Short mmCIF file of C-alpha atoms in Angstrom, two decimals:
data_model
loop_
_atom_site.label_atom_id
_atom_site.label_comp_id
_atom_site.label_asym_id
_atom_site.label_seq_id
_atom_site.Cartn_x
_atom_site.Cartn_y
_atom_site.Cartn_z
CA UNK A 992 12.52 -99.33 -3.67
CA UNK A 993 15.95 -99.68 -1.65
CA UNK A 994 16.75 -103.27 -2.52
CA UNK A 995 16.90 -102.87 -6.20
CA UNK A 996 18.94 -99.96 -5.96
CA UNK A 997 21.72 -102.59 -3.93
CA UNK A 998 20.66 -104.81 -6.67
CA UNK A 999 21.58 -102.45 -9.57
CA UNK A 1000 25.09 -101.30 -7.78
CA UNK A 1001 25.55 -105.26 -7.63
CA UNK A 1002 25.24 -105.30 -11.04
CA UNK A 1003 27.89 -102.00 -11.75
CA UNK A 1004 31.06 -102.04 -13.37
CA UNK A 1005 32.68 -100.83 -9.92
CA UNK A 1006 31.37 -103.53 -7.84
CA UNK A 1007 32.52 -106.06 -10.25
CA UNK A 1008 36.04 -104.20 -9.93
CA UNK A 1009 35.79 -104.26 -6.28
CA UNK A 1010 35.04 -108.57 -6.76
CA UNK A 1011 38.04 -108.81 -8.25
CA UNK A 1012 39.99 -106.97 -6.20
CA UNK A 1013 38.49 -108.27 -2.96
CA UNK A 1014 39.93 -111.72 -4.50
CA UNK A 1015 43.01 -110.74 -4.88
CA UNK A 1016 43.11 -109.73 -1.02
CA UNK A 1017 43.16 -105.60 -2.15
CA UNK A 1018 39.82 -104.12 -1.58
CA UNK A 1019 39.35 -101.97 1.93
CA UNK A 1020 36.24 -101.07 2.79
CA UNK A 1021 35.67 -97.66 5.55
CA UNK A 1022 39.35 -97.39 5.87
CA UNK A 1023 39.58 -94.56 9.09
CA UNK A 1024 42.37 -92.60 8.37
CA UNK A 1025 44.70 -89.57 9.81
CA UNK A 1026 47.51 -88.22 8.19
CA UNK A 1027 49.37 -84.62 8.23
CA UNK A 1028 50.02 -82.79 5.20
CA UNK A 1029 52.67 -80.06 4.69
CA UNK A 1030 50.09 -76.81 4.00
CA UNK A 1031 52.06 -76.17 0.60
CA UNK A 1032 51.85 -79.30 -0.61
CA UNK A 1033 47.39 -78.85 -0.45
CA UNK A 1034 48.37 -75.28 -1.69
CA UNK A 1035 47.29 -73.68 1.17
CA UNK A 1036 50.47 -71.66 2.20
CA UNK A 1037 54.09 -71.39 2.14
CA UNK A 1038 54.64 -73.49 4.80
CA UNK A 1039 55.48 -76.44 6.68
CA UNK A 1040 52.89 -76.79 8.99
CA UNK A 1041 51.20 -79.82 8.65
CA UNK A 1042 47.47 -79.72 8.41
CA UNK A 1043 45.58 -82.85 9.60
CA UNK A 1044 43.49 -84.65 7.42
CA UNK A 1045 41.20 -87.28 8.71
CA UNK A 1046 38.25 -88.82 7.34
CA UNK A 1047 36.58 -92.34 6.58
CA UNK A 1048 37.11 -93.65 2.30
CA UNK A 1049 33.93 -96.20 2.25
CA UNK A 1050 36.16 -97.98 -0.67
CA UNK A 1051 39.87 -98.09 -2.22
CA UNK A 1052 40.99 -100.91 -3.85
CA UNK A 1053 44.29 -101.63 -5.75
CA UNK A 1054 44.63 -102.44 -9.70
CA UNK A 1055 47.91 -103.14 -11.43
CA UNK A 1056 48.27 -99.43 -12.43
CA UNK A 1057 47.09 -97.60 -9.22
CA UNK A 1058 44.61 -97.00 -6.43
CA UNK A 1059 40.71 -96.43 -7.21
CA UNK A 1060 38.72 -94.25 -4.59
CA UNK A 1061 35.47 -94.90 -4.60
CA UNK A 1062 32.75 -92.90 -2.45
CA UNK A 1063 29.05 -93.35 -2.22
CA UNK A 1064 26.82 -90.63 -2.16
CA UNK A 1065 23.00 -90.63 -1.40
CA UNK A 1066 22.56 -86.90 -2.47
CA UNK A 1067 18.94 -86.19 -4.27
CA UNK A 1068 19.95 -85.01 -7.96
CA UNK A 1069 18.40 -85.48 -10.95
CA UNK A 1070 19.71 -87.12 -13.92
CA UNK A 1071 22.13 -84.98 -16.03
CA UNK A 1072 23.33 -83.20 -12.86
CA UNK A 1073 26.24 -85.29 -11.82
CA UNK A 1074 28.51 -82.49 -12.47
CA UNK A 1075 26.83 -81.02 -9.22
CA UNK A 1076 28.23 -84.32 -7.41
CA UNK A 1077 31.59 -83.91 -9.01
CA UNK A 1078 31.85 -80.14 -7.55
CA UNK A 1079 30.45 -80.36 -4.14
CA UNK A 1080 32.89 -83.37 -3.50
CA UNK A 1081 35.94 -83.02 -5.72
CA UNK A 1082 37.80 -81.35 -2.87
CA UNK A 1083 36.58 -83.67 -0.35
CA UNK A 1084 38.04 -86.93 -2.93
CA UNK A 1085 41.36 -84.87 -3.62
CA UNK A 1086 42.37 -84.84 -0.25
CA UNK A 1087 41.20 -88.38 0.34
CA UNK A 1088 43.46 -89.11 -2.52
CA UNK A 1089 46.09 -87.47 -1.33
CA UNK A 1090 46.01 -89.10 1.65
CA UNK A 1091 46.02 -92.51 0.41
CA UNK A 1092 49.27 -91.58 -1.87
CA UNK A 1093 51.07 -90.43 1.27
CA UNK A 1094 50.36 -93.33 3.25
CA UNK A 1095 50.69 -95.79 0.60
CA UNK A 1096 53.07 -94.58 -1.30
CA UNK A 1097 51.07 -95.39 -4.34
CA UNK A 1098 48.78 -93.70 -7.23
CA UNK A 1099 45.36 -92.95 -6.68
CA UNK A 1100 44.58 -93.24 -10.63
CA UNK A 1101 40.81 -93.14 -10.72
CA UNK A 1102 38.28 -91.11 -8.04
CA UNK A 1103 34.73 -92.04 -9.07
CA UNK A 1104 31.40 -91.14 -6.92
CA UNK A 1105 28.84 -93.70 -7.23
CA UNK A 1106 25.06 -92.20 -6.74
CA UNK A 1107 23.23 -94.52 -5.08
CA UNK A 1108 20.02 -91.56 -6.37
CA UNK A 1109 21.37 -91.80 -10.39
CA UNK A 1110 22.15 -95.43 -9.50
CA UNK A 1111 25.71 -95.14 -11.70
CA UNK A 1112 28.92 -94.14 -11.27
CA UNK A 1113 30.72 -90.35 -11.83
CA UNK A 1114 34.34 -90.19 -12.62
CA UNK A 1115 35.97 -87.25 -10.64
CA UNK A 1116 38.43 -85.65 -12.94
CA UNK A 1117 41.06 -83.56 -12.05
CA UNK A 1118 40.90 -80.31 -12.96
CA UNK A 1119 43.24 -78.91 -15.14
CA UNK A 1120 46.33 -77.68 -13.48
CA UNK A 1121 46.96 -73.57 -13.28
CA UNK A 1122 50.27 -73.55 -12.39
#
C-alpha cells in the first residue's frame, strides 16, 4: 500500500541527499517559478524574444558541485521501462534546469525522476549534443 511506498522513498539515496541538504539550510521544496528565456538560447529560433517559462520543481537542493532537480512522478510503468519516464519528461526537466541556472546563476549537475510506481530513482541524462 501507499505508506510503504513513503517508507521506501524514506529509505532512498535522494532523500538522504535531500537530509543533508535540508541541514545545511539548501533544500527547496515546490519552488513556483517564472522566468523568460531568449528563444535561441531553448533553440527555438533566431531570436530574442523571450519565451516564458513557468512551472512548479517539487525539489532542488544544492551540493558543493551544483544543483540537483529532483521531480516525482506517479506514472504507471512497469519495471525496465524507465527510459519511457526519461523521454516523456526530459524536456519538461531541461527547461526546469534551465531555469534554475538562470535564476541562480548556478549548475544544475544532476536531473533525476524518482517513480513513486518503480519506487527508485531515474537519472535524466542529457542527450548528446548535435551541434
Amino acid at each position: 500500500g501507499y505508506p510503504g511506498v513513503l517508507t521506501k522513498f524514506f529509505h532512498s539515496d535522494i532523500a538522504a541527499r535531500m537530509k543533508q541538504a535540508d541541514r545545511n539550510g539548501k533544500l527547496r521544496k515546490e519552488s513556483q517559478f517564472v522566468v523568460g528565456i531568449p528563444a535561441r538560447e531553448m533553440n527555438k529560433a533566431d531570436s530574442d524574444a523571450l519565451i516564458l517559462l513557468q512551472g512548479i520543481i517539487d525539489a532542488w537542493f544544492e551540493e558543493d558541485d551544483g544543483l540537483v532537480l529532483v521531480d516525482y512522478k506517479t506514472d504507471r510503468i512497469l519495471p525496465g521501462e524507465e527510459k519511457i519516464l526519461e523521454e516523456r519528461y526530459r524536456t519538461q526537466l531541461d527547461d526546469y534546469a534551465q531555469a534554475l541556472e538562470r535564476l541562480l546563476k548556478k549548475k544544475v549537475k544532476e536531473k533525476i525522476i524518482y517513480s513513486f510506481t518503480l519506487q527508485k530513482e531515474i537519472p535524466v541524462k542529457d542527450l548528446p549534443s548535435t551541434s
